[in-house]
Coordinates of C-alpha atoms and ligand atoms in Angstrom, one line a residue:
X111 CA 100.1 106.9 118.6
X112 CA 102.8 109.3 120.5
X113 CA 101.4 111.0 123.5
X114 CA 104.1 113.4 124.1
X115 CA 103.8 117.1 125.4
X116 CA 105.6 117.8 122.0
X117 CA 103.4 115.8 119.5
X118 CA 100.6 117.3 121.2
X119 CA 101.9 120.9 120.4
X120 CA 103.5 119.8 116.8
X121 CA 100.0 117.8 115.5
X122 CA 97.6 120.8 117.5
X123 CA 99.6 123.5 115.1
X124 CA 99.2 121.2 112.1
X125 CA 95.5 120.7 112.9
X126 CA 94.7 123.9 113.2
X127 CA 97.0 125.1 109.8
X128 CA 94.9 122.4 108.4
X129 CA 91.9 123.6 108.6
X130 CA 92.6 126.4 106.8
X131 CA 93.9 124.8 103.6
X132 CA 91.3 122.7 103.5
X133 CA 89.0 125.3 103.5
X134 CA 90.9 127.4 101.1
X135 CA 91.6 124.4 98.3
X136 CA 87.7 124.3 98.3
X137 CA 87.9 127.8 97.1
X138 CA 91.1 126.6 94.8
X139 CA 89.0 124.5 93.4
X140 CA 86.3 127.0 92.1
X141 CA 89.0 129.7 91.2
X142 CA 90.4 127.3 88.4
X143 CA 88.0 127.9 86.3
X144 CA 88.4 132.3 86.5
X145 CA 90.7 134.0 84.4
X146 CA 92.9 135.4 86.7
X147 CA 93.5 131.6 88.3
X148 CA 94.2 131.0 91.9
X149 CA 97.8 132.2 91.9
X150 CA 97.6 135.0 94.1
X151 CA 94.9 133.7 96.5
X152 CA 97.3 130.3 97.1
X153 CA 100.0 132.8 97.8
X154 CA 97.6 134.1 100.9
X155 CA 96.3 130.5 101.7
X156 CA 100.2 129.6 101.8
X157 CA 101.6 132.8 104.2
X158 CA 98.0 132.1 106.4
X159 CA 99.5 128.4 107.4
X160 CA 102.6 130.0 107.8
X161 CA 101.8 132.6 110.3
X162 CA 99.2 130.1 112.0
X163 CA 101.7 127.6 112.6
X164 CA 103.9 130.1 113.8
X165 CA 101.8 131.8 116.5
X166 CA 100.8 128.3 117.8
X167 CA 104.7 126.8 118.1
X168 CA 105.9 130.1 119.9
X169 CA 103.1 130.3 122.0
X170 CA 103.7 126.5 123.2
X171 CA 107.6 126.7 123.3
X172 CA 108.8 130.2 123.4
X173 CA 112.4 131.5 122.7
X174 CA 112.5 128.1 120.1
X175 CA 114.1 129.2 116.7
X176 CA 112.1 129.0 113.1
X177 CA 113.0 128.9 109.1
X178 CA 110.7 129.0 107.6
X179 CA 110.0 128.2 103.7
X180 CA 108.2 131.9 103.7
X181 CA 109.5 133.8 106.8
X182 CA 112.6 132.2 106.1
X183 CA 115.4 132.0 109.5
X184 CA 114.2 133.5 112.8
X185 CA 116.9 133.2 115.5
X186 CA 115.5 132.2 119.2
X187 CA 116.6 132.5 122.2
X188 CA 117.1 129.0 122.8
X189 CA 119.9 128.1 120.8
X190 CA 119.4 124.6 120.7
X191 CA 115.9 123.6 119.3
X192 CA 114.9 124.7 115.8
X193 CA 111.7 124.4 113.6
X194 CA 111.6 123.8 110.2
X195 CA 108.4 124.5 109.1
X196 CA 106.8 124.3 104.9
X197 CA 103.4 125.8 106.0
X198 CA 102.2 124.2 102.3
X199 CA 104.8 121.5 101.2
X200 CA 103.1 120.4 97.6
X201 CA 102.2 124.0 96.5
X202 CA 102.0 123.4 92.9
X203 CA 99.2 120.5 93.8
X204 CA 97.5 123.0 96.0
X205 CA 97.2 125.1 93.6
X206 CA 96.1 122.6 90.5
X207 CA 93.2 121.4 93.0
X208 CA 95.2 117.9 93.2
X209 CA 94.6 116.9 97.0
X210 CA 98.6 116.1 97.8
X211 CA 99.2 118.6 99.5
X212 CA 100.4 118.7 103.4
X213 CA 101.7 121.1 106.4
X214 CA 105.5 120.0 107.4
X215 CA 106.6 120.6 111.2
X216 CA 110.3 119.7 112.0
X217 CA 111.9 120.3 115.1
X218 CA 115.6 120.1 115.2
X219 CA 117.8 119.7 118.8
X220 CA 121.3 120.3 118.5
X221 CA 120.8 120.2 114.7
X222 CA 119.5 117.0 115.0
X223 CA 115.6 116.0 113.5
X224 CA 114.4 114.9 117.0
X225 CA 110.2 114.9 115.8
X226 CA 108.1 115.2 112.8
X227 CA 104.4 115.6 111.5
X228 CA 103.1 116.1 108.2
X229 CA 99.7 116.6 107.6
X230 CA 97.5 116.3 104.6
X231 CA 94.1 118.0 105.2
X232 CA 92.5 116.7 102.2
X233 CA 93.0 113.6 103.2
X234 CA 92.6 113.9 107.0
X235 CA 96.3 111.9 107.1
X236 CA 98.7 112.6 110.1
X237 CA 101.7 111.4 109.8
X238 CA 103.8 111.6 113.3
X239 CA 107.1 110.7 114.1
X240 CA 109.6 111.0 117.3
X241 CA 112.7 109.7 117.7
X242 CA 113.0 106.7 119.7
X243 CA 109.3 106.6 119.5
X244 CA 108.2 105.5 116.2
X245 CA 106.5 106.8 112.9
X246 CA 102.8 106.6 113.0
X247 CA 99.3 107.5 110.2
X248 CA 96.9 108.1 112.4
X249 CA 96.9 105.2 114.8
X250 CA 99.2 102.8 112.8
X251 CA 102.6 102.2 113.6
X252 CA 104.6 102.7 110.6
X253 CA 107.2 100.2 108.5
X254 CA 109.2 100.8 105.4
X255 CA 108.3 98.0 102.7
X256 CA 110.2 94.7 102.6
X257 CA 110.8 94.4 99.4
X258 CA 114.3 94.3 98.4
X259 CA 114.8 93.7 94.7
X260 CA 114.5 96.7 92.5
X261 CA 112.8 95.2 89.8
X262 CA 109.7 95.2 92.2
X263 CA 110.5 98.6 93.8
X264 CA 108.5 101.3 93.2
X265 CA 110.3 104.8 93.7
X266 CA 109.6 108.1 94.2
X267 CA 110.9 111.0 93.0
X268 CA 111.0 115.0 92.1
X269 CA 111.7 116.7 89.1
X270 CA 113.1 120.3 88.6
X271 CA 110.6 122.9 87.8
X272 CA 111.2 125.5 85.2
X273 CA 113.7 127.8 86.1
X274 CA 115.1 125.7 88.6
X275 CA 118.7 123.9 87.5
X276 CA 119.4 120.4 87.3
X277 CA 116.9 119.2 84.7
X278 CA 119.9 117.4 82.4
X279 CA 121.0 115.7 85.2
X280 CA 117.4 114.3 86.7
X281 CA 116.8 113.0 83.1
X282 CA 120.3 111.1 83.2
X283 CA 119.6 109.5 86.9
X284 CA 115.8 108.8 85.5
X285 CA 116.8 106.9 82.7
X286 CA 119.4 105.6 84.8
X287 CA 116.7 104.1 87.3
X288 CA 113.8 103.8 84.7
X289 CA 115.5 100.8 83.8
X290 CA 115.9 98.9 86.8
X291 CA 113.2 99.3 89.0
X292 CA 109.3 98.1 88.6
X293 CA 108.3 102.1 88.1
X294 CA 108.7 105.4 89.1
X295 CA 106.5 108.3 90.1
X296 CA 106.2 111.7 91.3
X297 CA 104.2 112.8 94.0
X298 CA 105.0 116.7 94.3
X299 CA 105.1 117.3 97.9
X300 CA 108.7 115.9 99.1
X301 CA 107.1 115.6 102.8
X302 CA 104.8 113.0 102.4
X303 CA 107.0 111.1 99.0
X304 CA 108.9 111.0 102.9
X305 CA 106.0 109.6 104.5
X306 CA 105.4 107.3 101.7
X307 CA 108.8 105.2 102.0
X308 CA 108.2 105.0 105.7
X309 CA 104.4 103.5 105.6
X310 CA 106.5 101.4 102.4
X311 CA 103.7 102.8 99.6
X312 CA 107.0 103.5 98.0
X313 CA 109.9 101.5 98.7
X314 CA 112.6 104.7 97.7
X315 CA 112.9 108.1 96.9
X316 CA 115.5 110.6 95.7
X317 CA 115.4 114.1 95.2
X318 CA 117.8 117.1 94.8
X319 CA 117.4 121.2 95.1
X320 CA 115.3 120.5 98.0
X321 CA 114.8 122.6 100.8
X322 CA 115.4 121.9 105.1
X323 CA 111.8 122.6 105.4
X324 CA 110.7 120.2 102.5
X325 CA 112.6 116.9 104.3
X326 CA 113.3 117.4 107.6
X327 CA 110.0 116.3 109.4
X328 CA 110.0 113.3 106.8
X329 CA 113.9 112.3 107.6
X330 CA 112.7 111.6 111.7
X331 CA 109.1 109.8 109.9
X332 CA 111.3 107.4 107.5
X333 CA 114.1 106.7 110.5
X334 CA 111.5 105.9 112.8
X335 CA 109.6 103.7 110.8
X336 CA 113.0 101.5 110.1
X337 CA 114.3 102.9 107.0
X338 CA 117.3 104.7 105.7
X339 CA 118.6 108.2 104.2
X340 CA 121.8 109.5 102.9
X341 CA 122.1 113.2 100.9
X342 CA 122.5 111.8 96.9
X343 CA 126.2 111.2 97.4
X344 CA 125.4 108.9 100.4
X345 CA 126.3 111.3 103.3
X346 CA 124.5 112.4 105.7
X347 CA 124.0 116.3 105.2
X348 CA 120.5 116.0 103.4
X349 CA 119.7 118.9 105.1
X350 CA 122.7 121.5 104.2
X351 CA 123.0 119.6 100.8
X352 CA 119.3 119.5 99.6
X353 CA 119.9 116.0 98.3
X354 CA 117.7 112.9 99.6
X355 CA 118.0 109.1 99.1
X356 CA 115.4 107.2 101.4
X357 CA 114.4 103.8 101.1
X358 CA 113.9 100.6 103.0
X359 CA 117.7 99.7 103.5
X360 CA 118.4 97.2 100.6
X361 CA 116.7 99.2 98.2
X362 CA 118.0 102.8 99.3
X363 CA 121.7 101.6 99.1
X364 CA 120.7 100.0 95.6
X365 CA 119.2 103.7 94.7
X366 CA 122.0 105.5 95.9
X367 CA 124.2 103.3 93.3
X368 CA 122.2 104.0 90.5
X369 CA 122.1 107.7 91.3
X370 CA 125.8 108.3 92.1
X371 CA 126.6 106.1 88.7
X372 CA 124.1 107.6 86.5
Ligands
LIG192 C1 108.1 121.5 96.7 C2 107.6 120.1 96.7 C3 108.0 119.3 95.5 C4 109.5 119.3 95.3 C5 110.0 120.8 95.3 C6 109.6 121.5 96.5 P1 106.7 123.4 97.9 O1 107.7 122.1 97.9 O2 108.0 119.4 97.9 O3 107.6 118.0 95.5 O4 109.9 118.7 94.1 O5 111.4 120.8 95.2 O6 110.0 122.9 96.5 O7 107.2 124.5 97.1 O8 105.4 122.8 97.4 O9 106.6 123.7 99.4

C-alpha cells in the first residue's frame, strides 16, 4: 500500500464520499420499483459526493484547483496542482442498482496525472495509484495481464449513450475488434474499466467522448501498474482529446491498430 501524506488525503475524501453512495444506492435500490424512479434522488446522491469530496480536498490542500464533472473548473491559487474529481463515475449503474459504480480523485502537477484513487463502495475496492509508487487494490500491488495475443484478450470498452455522437463509428471499431479478440465487454464506469487493465481483469480498453474526470485517476493506476495509454489516434492528449487506448503494452498497440484502421 502507499503511505503518502497525499494518498492519505486522496483515499480519506474517497472514503468518506463513499459512504454516502453506499448508503444512498441502498435507497436506489428500493426507489426502482416507485413510479417516479430514482432519477432525481441520484441526481442529489451524485452533487452530495461532489460537494463532500470537495470540502475534504480544500480543507487538506488549500489554494489547489478543481473541475469537476458537476461543479465543473474552479481556478486555485496554486497554479500548479489540479483535481479532477467524477464524484459518481458509473452513474447510469448507480442508478439501475448495478454495484459498478465508484468515486474518481485525480490530481494533476504541472498538467501531469501525478496520483489516483478510485473507489467502489459497493464493493469496498480501493484502487490507489502514485507515480513512481505503484498501483495497488487494497493491499495488492497491481500488474497489467501478460497475455499478449488478441485472440485471448479480453477488452473493455464504452459505448455512446443516446444523444451522445459517435454511435456509427463505435459500431465500425466494434466489429472491427469483435473479430479479433477473445471478447469484449462494457463495464460503464470508465474509472475502474481503468483499474481493470491495470489489476489485468481486462487486458485493453478503448473509449471515446470521455471526460478528464472519467480517465485521469485511472491513466496514473494503469501507468503504475506497467501498462500503456495513448488518446484513440495513439497520442498522448487522452485527456484534452477524450479518447483512451490502455492495455498491457502488446495488446494496447495491437488495439490501437484495429481502432485507427477500423
Ligand atoms: C460515464 C461512465 C461511462 C462512460 C461515459 C461516462 P458518469 O461517466 O464512465 O462508462 O461510457 O462516457 O460519461 O457519467 O457515470 O460519471
Amino acid at each position: 500500500m502507499i503511505r503518502s501524506a497525499l494518498m492519505n488525503v486522496m483515499t480519506a475524501a474517497a472514503l468518506k464520499a463513499g459512504r454516502g453512495l453506499k448508503r444512498d444506492f441502498g435507497e436506489v435500490e428500493n426507489l426502482q420499483v416507485s413510479v417516479k424512479g430514482p432519477g432525481d434522488f441520484v441526481t442529489v446522491a451524485d452533487q452530495k459526493a461532489e460537494k463532500i469530496v470537495f470540502e475534504e480536498l480544500s480543507k487538506a490542500r488549500p489554494g489547489y484547483g478543481f473541475i469537476m464533472e458537476e461543479g465543473g473548473e474552479i481556478e486555485g491559487t496554486d497554479k500548479s496542482h489540479t483535481w479532477h474529481i467524477d464524484p459518481l463515475d458509473g452513474t447510469t449503474n448507480f442508478l439501475h442498482g448495478i454495484p459498478i459504480f465508484g468515486v474518481s480523485i485525480a490530481l494533476a502537477r504541472e498538467g501531469q496525472i501525478v496520483a489516483g484513487v478510485v473507489y467502489n463502495p459497493a464493493v469496498d475496492d480501493m484502487f490507489v495509484a502514485e507515480r513512481g509508487q505503484g498501483a495497488y487494490l487494497n493491499n495488492r500491488r497491481l500488474r497489467v495481464s501478460g497475455r499478449n495475443k488478441l485472440p485471448e484478450a479480453l477488452i473493455g470498452c464504452g459505448i455512446p449513450h443516446l444523444g451522445k455522437s459517435g454511435h456509427a463509428r463505435f459500431s465500425q471499431e466494434l466489429s472491427t475488434v469483435m473479430g479479433k479478440v477473445s471478447n469484449v465487454r462494457r463495464l460503464g464506469a470508465a474509472a475502474l474499466d481503468l483499474c481493470y487493465v491495470a489489476a489485468g481483469r481486462y487486458d485493453g480498453y478503448w473509449e471515446r467522448g470521455i471526460k478528464s474526470w472519467d480517465i485521469a485517476a485511472g491513466l496514473v493506476m494503469v501507468k503504475e501498474a506497467g501498462g500503456f495509454t495513448t488518446d484513440c489516434d495513439g497520442g498522448q492528449d487522452m485527456l484534452t482529446k477524450g479518447s483512451i487506448c490502455a492495455g498491457n503494452e502488446p495488446i494496447q498497440a495491437a488495439l490501437l491498430n484495429l481502432i485507427k484502421g477500423a
